[in-house]
XYZ file of C-alpha atoms in Angstrom:
605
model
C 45.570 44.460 18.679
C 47.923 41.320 18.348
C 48.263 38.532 15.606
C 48.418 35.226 15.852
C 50.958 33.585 13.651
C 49.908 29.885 13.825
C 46.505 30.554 11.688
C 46.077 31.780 8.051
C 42.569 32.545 6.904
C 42.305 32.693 3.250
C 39.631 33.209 0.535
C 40.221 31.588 -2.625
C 38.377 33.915 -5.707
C 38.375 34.045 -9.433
C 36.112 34.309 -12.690
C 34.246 30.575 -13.383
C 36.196 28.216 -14.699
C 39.822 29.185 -13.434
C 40.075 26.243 -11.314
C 39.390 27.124 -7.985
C 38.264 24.246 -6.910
C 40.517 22.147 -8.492
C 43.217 24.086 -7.319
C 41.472 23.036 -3.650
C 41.999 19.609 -4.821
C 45.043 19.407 -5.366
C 45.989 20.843 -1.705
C 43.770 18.399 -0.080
C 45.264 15.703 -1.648
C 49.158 17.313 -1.276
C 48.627 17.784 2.344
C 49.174 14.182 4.128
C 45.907 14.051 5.914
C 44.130 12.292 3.523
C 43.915 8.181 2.216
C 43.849 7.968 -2.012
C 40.457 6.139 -1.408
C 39.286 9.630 0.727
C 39.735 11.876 -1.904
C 37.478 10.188 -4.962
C 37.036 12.288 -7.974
C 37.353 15.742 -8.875
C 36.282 19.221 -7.616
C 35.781 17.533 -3.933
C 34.282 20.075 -2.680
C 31.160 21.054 -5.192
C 29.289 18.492 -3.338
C 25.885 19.695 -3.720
C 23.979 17.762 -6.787
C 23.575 21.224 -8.727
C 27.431 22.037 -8.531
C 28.096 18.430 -10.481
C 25.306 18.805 -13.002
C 26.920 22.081 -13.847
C 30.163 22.013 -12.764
C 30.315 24.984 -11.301
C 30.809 26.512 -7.566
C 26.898 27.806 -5.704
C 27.905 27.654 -1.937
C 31.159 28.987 -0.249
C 32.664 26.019 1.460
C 35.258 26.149 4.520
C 38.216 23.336 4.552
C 41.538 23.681 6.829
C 44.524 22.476 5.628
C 48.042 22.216 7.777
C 51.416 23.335 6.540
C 54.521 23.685 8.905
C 52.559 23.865 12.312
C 50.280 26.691 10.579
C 46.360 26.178 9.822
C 45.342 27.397 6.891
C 41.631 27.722 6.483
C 40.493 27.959 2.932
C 37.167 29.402 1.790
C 36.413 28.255 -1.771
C 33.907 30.704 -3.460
C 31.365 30.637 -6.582
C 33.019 32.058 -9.559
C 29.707 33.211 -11.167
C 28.522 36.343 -11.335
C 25.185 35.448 -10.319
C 26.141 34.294 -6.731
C 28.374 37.717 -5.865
C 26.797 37.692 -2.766
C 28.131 34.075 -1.390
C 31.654 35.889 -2.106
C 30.470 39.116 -0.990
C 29.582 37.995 2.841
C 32.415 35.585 3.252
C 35.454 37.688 2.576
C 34.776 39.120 5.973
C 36.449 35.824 7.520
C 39.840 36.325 5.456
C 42.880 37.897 6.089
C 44.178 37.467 2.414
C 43.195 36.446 -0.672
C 44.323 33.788 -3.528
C 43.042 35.252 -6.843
C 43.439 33.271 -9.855
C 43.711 34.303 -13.192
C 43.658 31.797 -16.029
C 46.913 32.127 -18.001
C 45.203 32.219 -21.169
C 42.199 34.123 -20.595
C 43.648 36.582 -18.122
C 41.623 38.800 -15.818
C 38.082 38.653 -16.811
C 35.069 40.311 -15.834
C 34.279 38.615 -12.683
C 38.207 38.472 -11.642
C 37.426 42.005 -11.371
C 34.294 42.205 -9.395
C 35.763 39.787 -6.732
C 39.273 41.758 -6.353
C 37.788 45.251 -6.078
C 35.864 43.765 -3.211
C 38.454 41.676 -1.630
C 40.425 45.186 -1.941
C 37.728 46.934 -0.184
C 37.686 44.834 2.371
C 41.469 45.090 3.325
C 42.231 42.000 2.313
C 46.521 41.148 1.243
C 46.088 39.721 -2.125
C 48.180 36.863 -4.280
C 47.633 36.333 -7.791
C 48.136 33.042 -8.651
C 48.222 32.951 -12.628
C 46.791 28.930 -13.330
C 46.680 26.801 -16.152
C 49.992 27.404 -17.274
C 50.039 24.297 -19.132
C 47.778 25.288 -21.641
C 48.934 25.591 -25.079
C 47.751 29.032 -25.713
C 49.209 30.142 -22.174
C 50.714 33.356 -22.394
C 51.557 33.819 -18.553
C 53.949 36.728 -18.136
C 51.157 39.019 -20.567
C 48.957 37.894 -17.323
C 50.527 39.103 -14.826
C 50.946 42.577 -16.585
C 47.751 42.448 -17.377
C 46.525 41.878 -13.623
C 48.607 44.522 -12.277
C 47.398 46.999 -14.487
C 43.852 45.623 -13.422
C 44.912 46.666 -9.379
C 46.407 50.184 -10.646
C 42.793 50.394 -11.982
C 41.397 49.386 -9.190
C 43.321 51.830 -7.070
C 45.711 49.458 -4.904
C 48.937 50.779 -5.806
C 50.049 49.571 -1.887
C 50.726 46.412 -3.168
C 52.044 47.160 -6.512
C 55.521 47.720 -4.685
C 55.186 44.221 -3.155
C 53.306 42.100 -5.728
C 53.206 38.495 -4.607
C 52.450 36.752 -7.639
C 53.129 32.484 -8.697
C 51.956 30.255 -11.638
C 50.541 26.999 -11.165
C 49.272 23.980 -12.872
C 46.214 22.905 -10.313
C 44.812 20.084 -13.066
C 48.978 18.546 -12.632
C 49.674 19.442 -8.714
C 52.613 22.051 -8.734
C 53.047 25.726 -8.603
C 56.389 27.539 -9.288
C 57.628 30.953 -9.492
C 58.834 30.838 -12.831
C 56.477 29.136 -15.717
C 59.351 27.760 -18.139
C 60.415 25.385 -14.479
C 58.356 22.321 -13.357
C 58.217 21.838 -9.636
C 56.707 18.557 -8.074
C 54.280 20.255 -5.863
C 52.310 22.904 -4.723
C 54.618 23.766 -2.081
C 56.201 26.950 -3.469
C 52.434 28.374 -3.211
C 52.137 27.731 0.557
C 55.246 29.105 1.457
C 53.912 32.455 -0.438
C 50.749 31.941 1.706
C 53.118 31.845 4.986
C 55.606 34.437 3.183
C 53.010 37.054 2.630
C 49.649 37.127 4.186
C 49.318 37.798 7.763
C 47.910 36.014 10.542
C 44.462 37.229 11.721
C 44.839 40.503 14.035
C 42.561 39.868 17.150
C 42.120 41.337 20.766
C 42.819 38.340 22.784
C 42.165 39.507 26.220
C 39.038 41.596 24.984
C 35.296 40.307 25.783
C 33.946 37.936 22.951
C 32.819 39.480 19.577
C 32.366 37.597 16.118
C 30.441 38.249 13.227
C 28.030 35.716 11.706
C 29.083 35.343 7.773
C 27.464 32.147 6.771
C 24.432 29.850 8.145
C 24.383 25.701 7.797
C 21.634 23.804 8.950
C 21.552 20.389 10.199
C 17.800 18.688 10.601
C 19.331 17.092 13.520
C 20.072 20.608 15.479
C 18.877 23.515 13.463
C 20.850 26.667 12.253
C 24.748 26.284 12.610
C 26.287 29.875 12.562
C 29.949 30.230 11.211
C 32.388 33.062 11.455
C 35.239 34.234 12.672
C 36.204 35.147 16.340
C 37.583 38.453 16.326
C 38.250 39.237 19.712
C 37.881 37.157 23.203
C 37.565 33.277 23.628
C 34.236 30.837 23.433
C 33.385 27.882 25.299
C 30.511 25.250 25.014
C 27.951 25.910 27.541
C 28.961 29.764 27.647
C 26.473 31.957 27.485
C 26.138 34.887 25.036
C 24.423 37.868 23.958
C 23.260 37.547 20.073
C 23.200 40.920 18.491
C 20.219 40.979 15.560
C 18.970 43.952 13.447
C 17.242 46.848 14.535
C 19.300 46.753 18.048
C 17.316 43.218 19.377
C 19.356 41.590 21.647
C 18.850 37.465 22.481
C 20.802 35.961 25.426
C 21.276 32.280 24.775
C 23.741 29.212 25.474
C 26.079 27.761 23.164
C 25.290 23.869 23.078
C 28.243 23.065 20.267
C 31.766 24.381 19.309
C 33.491 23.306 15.853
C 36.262 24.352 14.216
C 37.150 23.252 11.168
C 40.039 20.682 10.115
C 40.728 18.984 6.767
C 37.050 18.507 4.636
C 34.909 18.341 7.773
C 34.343 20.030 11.583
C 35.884 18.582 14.859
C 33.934 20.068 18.170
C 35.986 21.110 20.408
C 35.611 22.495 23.913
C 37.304 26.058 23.308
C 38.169 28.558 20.397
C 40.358 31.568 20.976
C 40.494 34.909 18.874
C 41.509 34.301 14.996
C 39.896 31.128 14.573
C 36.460 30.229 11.860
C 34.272 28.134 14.368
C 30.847 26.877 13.982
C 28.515 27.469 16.918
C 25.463 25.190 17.432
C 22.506 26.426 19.224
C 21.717 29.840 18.147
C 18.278 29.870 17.653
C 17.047 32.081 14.927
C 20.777 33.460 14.141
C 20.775 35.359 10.908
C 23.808 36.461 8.645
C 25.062 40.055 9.860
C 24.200 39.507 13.303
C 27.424 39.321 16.180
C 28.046 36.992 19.156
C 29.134 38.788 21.642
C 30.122 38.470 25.458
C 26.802 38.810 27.508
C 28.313 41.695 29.970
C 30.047 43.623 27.933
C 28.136 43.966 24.648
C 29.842 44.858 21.228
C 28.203 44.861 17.818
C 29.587 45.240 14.691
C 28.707 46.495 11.127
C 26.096 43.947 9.535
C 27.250 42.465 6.351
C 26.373 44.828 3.125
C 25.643 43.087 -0.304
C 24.602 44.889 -3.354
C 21.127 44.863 -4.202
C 19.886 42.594 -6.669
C 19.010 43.754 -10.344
C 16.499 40.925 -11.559
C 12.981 40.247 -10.519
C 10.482 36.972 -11.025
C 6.902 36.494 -9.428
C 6.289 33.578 -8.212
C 2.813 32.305 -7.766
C 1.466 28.307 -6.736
C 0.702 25.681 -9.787
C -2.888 26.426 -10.888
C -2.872 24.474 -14.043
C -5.327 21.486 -14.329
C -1.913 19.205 -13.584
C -1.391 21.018 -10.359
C -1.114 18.660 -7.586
C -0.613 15.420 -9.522
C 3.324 15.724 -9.344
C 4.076 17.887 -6.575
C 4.132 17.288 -2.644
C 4.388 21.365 -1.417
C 1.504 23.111 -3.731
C 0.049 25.384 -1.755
C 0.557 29.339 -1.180
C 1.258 29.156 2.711
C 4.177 26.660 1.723
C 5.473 28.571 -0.998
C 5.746 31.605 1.165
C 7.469 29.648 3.720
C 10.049 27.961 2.022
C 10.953 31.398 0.314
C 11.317 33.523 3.411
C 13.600 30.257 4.615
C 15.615 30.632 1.948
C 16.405 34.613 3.066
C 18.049 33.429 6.328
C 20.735 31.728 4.006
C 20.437 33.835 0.691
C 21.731 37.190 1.291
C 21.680 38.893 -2.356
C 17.566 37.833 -2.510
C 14.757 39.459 -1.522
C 11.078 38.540 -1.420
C 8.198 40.666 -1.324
C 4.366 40.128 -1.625
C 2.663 41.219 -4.654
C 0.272 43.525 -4.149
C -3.511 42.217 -4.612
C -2.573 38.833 -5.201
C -0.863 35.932 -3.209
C 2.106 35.682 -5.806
C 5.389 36.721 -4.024
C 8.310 38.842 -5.731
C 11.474 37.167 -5.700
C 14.605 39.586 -6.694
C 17.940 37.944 -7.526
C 21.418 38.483 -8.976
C 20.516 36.991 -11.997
C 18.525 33.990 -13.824
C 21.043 31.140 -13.093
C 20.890 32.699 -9.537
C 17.122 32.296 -9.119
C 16.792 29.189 -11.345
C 19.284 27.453 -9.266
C 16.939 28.188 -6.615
C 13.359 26.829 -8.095
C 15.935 23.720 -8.934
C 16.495 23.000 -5.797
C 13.246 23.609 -4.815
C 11.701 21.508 -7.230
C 13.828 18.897 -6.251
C 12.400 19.326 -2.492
C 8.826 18.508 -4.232
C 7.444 21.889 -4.880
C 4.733 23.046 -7.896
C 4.894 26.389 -8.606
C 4.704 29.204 -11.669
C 6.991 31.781 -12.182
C 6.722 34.503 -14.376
C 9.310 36.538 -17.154
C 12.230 37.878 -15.386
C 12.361 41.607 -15.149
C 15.089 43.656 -14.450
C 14.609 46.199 -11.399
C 14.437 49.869 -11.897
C 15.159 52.740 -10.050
C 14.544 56.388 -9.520
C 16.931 59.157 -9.431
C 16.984 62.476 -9.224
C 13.881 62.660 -11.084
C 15.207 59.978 -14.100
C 14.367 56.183 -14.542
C 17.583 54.320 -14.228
C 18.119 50.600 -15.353
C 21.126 48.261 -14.448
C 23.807 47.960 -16.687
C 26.248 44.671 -17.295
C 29.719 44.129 -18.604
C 29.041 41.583 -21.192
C 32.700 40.003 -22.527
C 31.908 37.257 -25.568
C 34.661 35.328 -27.218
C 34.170 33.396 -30.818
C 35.752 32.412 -33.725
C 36.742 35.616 -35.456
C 34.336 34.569 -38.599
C 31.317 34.173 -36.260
C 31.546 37.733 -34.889
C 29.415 39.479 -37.213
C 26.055 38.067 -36.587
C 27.048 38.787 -32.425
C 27.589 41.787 -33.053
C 24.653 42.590 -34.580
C 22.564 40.670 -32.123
C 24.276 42.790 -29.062
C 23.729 45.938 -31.118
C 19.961 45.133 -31.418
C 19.820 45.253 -27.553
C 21.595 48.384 -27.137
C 24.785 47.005 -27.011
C 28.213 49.417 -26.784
C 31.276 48.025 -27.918
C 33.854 49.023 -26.013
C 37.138 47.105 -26.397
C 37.975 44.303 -29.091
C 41.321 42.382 -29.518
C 41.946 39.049 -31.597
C 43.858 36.013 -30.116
C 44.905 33.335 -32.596
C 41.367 32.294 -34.539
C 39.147 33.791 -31.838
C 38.073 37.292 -31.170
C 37.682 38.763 -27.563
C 34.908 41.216 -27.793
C 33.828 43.647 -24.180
C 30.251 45.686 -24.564
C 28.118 47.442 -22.053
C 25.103 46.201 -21.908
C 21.073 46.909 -20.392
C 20.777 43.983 -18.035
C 17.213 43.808 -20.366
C 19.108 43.152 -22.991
C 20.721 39.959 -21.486
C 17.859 38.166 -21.149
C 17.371 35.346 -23.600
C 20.212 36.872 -25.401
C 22.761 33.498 -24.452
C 20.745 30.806 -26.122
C 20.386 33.128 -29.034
C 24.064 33.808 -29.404
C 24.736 30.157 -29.357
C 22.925 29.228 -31.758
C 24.248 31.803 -34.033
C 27.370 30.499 -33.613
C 26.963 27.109 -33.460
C 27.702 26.569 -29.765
C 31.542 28.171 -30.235
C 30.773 31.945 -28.549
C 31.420 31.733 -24.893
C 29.521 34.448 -22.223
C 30.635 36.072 -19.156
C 28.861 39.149 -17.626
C 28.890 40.981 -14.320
C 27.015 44.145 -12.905
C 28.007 47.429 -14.188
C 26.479 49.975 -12.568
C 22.864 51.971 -13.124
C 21.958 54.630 -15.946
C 19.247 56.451 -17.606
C 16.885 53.808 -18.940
C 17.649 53.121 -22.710
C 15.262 52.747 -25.303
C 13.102 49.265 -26.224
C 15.194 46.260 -26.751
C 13.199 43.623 -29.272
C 11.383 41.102 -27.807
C 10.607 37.750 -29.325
C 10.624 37.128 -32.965
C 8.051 33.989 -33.266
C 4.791 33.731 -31.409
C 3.990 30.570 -30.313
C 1.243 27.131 -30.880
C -0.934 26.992 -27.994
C -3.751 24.268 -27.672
C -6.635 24.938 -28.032
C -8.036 21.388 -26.126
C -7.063 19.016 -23.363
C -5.802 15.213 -23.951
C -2.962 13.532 -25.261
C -0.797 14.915 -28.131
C -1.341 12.278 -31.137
C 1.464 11.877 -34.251
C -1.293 12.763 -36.488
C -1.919 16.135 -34.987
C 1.379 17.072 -34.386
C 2.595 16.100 -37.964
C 0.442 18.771 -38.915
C 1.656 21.140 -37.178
C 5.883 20.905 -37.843
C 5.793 21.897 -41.112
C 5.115 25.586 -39.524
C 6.066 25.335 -36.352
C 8.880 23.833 -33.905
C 7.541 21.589 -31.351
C 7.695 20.855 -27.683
C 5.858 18.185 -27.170
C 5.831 14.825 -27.996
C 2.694 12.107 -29.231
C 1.598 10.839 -26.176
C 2.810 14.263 -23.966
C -0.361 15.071 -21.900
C -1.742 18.522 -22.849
C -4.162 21.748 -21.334
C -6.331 24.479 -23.118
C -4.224 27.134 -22.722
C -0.275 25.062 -22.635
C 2.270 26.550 -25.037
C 3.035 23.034 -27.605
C 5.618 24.930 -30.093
C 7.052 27.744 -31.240
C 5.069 29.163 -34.356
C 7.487 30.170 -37.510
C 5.084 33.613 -37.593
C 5.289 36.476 -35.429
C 1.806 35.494 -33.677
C 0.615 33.017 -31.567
C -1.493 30.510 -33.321
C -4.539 28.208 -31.240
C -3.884 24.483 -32.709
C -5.330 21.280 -31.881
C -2.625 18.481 -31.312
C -5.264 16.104 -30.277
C -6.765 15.615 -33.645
C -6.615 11.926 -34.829
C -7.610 10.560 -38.416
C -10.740 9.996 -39.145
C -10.980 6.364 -39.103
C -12.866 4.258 -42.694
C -13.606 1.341 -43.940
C -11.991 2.030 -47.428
C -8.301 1.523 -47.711
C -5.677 1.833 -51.002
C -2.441 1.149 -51.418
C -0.474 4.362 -50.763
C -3.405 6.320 -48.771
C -1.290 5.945 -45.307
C 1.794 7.707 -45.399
C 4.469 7.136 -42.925
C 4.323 9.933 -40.153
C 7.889 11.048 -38.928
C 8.266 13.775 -36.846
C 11.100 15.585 -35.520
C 12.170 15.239 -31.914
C 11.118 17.896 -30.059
C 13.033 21.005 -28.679
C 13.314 20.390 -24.815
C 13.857 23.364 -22.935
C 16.121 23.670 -20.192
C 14.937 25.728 -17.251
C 17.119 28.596 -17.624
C 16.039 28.623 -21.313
C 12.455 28.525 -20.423
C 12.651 31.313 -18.216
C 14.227 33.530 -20.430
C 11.988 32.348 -23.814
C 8.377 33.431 -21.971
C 6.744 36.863 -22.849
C 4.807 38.899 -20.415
C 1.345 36.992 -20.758
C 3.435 33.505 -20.249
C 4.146 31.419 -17.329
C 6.599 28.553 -16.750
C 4.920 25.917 -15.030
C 7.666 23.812 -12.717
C 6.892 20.274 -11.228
C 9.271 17.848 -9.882
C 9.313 15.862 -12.983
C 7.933 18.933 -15.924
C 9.231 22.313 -16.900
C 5.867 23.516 -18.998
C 5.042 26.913 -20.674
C 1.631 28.004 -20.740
C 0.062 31.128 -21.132
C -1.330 32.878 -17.982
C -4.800 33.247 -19.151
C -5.556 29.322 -20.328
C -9.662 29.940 -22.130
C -8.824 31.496 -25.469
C -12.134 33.455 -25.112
C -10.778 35.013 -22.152
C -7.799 35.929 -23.918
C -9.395 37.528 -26.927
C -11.562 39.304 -24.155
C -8.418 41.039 -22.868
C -6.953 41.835 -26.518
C -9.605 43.557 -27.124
C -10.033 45.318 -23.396
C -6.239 46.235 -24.371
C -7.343 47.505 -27.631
């Protein structure tokens, strides 16, 4: 085993929010290879329409950036919780990692998650403490506070030689000590060169690399990236792909890329140590190796953990279904899903059992709601049911996932979230005050997460701010309270009317609007009781030939609550659906005839 010295293969990780990808940025825009009109905007590379809306990181992207006759590729990873597994499979293709910690918020729960597996994996780590201009920066508590995060973690190795650096990546420089403004990012690169080693590779042994990520192209199909750990490849060569369950598929490589700057640049040849994307692999999957075709070498299949939430997801079959929607059938449905595995490594999809609805298991509800975004974006109708979190068996006892919940509000908002996390089996386990705010960790059911943001928010006015990450499993707790209000469903198709639905705010909160068209059966408003309530928002006035002055009162209703589709996922019960269109996000219930609802009340009676 050898290493090459001219490449640097680097995974950038870190809670949301610490500025990965503006830290990216700023190195694209620092490294000479780029025109000011190139580089428009910020956070360059969330390029996918999702990433802007929400400004935050769903795909691992690969750039390469040059420094002092060294490439440095740079994998920029999700920060969320929910989309562990993008992180999980791509650390495979680094040699060291750039972990950044947000000088005022320190390590937080997912800063964790990501190190312990970059740690696993044998990656060289450098903590790169950002946002040191913030006001409430407190940098050197940091960097205590992330070592004692790696003693926890067990990685006392690289206590002794703990590369650490603070940076500004929102003003362009890092420097090793946080009181002294450099000009540049510079000081950081040289670390990068300084302290994490070149990729270790058997030159002169047959070919073998490990598929970490898929792209696909509609012009040539499935582009497999990852990188070459041993031999050389050449366009035209032909290979043996390595798949699960020992199948074996010789075929020819048509394209070579490696990567350079934002983009790819084909090339003719890549040697041992370099990320390349290869272009004609049919039906390539993540986990499976390219190997040389006479002498054959696998290697271990990428591992993620297994997801903890569950949805069903069944077609449309409203009376609206097809009016909207180009995909709305079953076969199509199924498709798309079982496309989205060869991408998706933390899902899984299963059929359900007597029906044609399909089980879709995720990391988490932004994870699978980011998904029926997109794919209601492609022009699919579907319904999808109340998340449920997965169970398991052991050793005889029901086990349920558990989450590290970490919430941070103004110090006078904390009693009513601490009573709400209480409610849902909540265990508070460490609590510490900065300034006005408190910092609050709990243990919580992953049950008890559900639904449980949009409440806290509103409890606090929109000032509490969320982070959670997977825990581990234990025995399953007791019940966790489910929704306080029932809800207004009609009772009748048509168009909502003012007159009808002025009736109905003064004891209920809306969701529709006059003129909104409505089903027998579609959830209209939330009802200010605990039970759901059959209403008519059809109902006009009765129309007379009598008028008086003062008879007609002005009708003014209030706008109505429109829910987002994270919030509708978590707000449905059991016996509710959200219905998803290209252009709607409904609720209804799943049983639309109110006699055949009463019929199974009573049957459950």
């Amino acid at each position: 085993m050898t290493r090459r010295t001219d490449i640097r293969n680097i995974v950038i990780i870190a809670h949301v929010d610490h500025g990965k990808t503006t830290l990216v940025d700023c190195l694209l825009r620092q490294s000479g290879q780029f025109r000011a009109n190139q580089l428009q905007g910020e956070r360059i590379l969330d390029s996918n329409d999702q990433e802007r809306e929400r400004g935050i990181t769903i795909l691992a992207k690969n750039i390469a950036v040059p420094y002092r006759g060294v490439k440095i590729n740079l994998i920029d990873t999700p920060g969320h919780a929910d989309f562990g597994g993008e992180v999980e499979r791509v650390l495979r293709m680094a040699d060291g990692a750039l972990v950044l910690v947000d000088a005022a918020e320190g390590p937080m729960p997912q800063t964790r998650f990501v190190l312990q597996k970059a740690l696993e994996t044998g990656l060289r780590p450098i903590v790169v403490v950002n946002k040191i201009d913030r006001p409430d920066a407190r940098a050197h508590e940091v960097v205590d506070e992330t070592l004692e995060l790696m003693l926890d973690l067990g990685a006392e190795e690289h206590i002794d030689d703990f590369a650490h650096i603070f940076a500004s990546a929102k003003s362009g420089y890092a420097t090793l000590d946080p009181d002294v403004r450099t000009d540049s990012m510079q000081p950081l690169l040289d670390l990068v060169l300084e302290h994490i080693p070149g990729p270790e590779i058997e030159a002169n042994a047959p070919l073998q690399m490990l598929v970490t990520t898929l792209d696909w192209s509609e012009y040539v199909g499935r582009i497999a990236i990852g990188r070459l750990q041993a031999g050389t490849i050449r366009q035209g060569q032909t290979i043996a792909l390595m798949q699960a369950n020992d199948e074996v598929k010789t075929i020819k490589v048509s394209q070579l890329y490696v990567f350079e700057n934002l983009g790819r640049v084909e090339v003719s040849h890549a040697e041992a140590g370099e990320v390349v994307a290869i272009v004609g692999l049919e039906g390539v999957e993540i986990g499976d190796t390219v190997s040389d075709n006479e002498h054959r070498r696998s290697q271990p299949r990428v591992k993620v953990d297994e997801p903890t939430l569950e949805m069903v997801f069944s077609i449309n079959s409203s009376p609206f279904a097809g009016r909207e929607g180009k995909y709305v059938t079953t076969r199509q449905l199924r498709d798309r899903l079982f496309r989205e595995l060869e991408r998706n490594v933390a899902l899984r999809v299963r059929p359900v059992a007597g029906s044609d609805a399909l089980a879709v298991c995720g990391r988490g509800v932004m994870h699978l709601a980011v998904l029926i975004e997109t794919m209601r974006r492609e022009g699919y109708e579907l319904s999808v049911s109340k998340p449920h979190v997965i169970l398991r068996e052991r050793h005889g006892k029901t086990e349920e996932p558990y989450e590290t919940l970490v919430v941070e509000c103004p110090s006078d908002k904390l009693g009513p979230v601490m009573e709400m996390i209480g409610q849902r089996r909540g265990e508070l386990l460490e609590m510490k005050t900065r300034g006005d705010y408190t910092h609050a960790q709990f243990s919580v059911p992953a049950r008890g997460l559900i639904g449980l943001r949009t409440r806290l928010l509103n409890a606090t006015q929109g000032t509490a701010v969320l982070h959670h990450r997977f825990e581990g499993y234990r025995p399953l707790s007791g019940d966790i309270p489910r929704r306080a209000n029932g809800v207004l469903v009609s009772m009748v198709a048509g168009k909502a009317v003012a007159y009808g639905l002025d009736g109905l705010q003064e004891r209920a909160e809306l969701f529709v609007a006059p003129g909104d068209d409505i089903y027998e059966g579609m959830i209209v408003g939330e009802n200010s009781r605990s039970d759901d309530m059959n209403v008519n928002p059809t109902k006009e006035k009765k129309l007379t030939n009598i008028r008086a002055a003062g008879s007609d009162a002005n009708i003014l209703l209030k706008p109505p609550r429109v829910l987002s589709l994270e919030a509708a996922l978590e707000y449905i019960e059991d016996d509710e659906l959200v219905e998803i269109t290209p252009d709607s996000i409904r609720l209804r219930k799943s049983t639309l005839k109110e006699a055949d609802r009463r019929r199974q009340n009573r049957q459950r009676a």
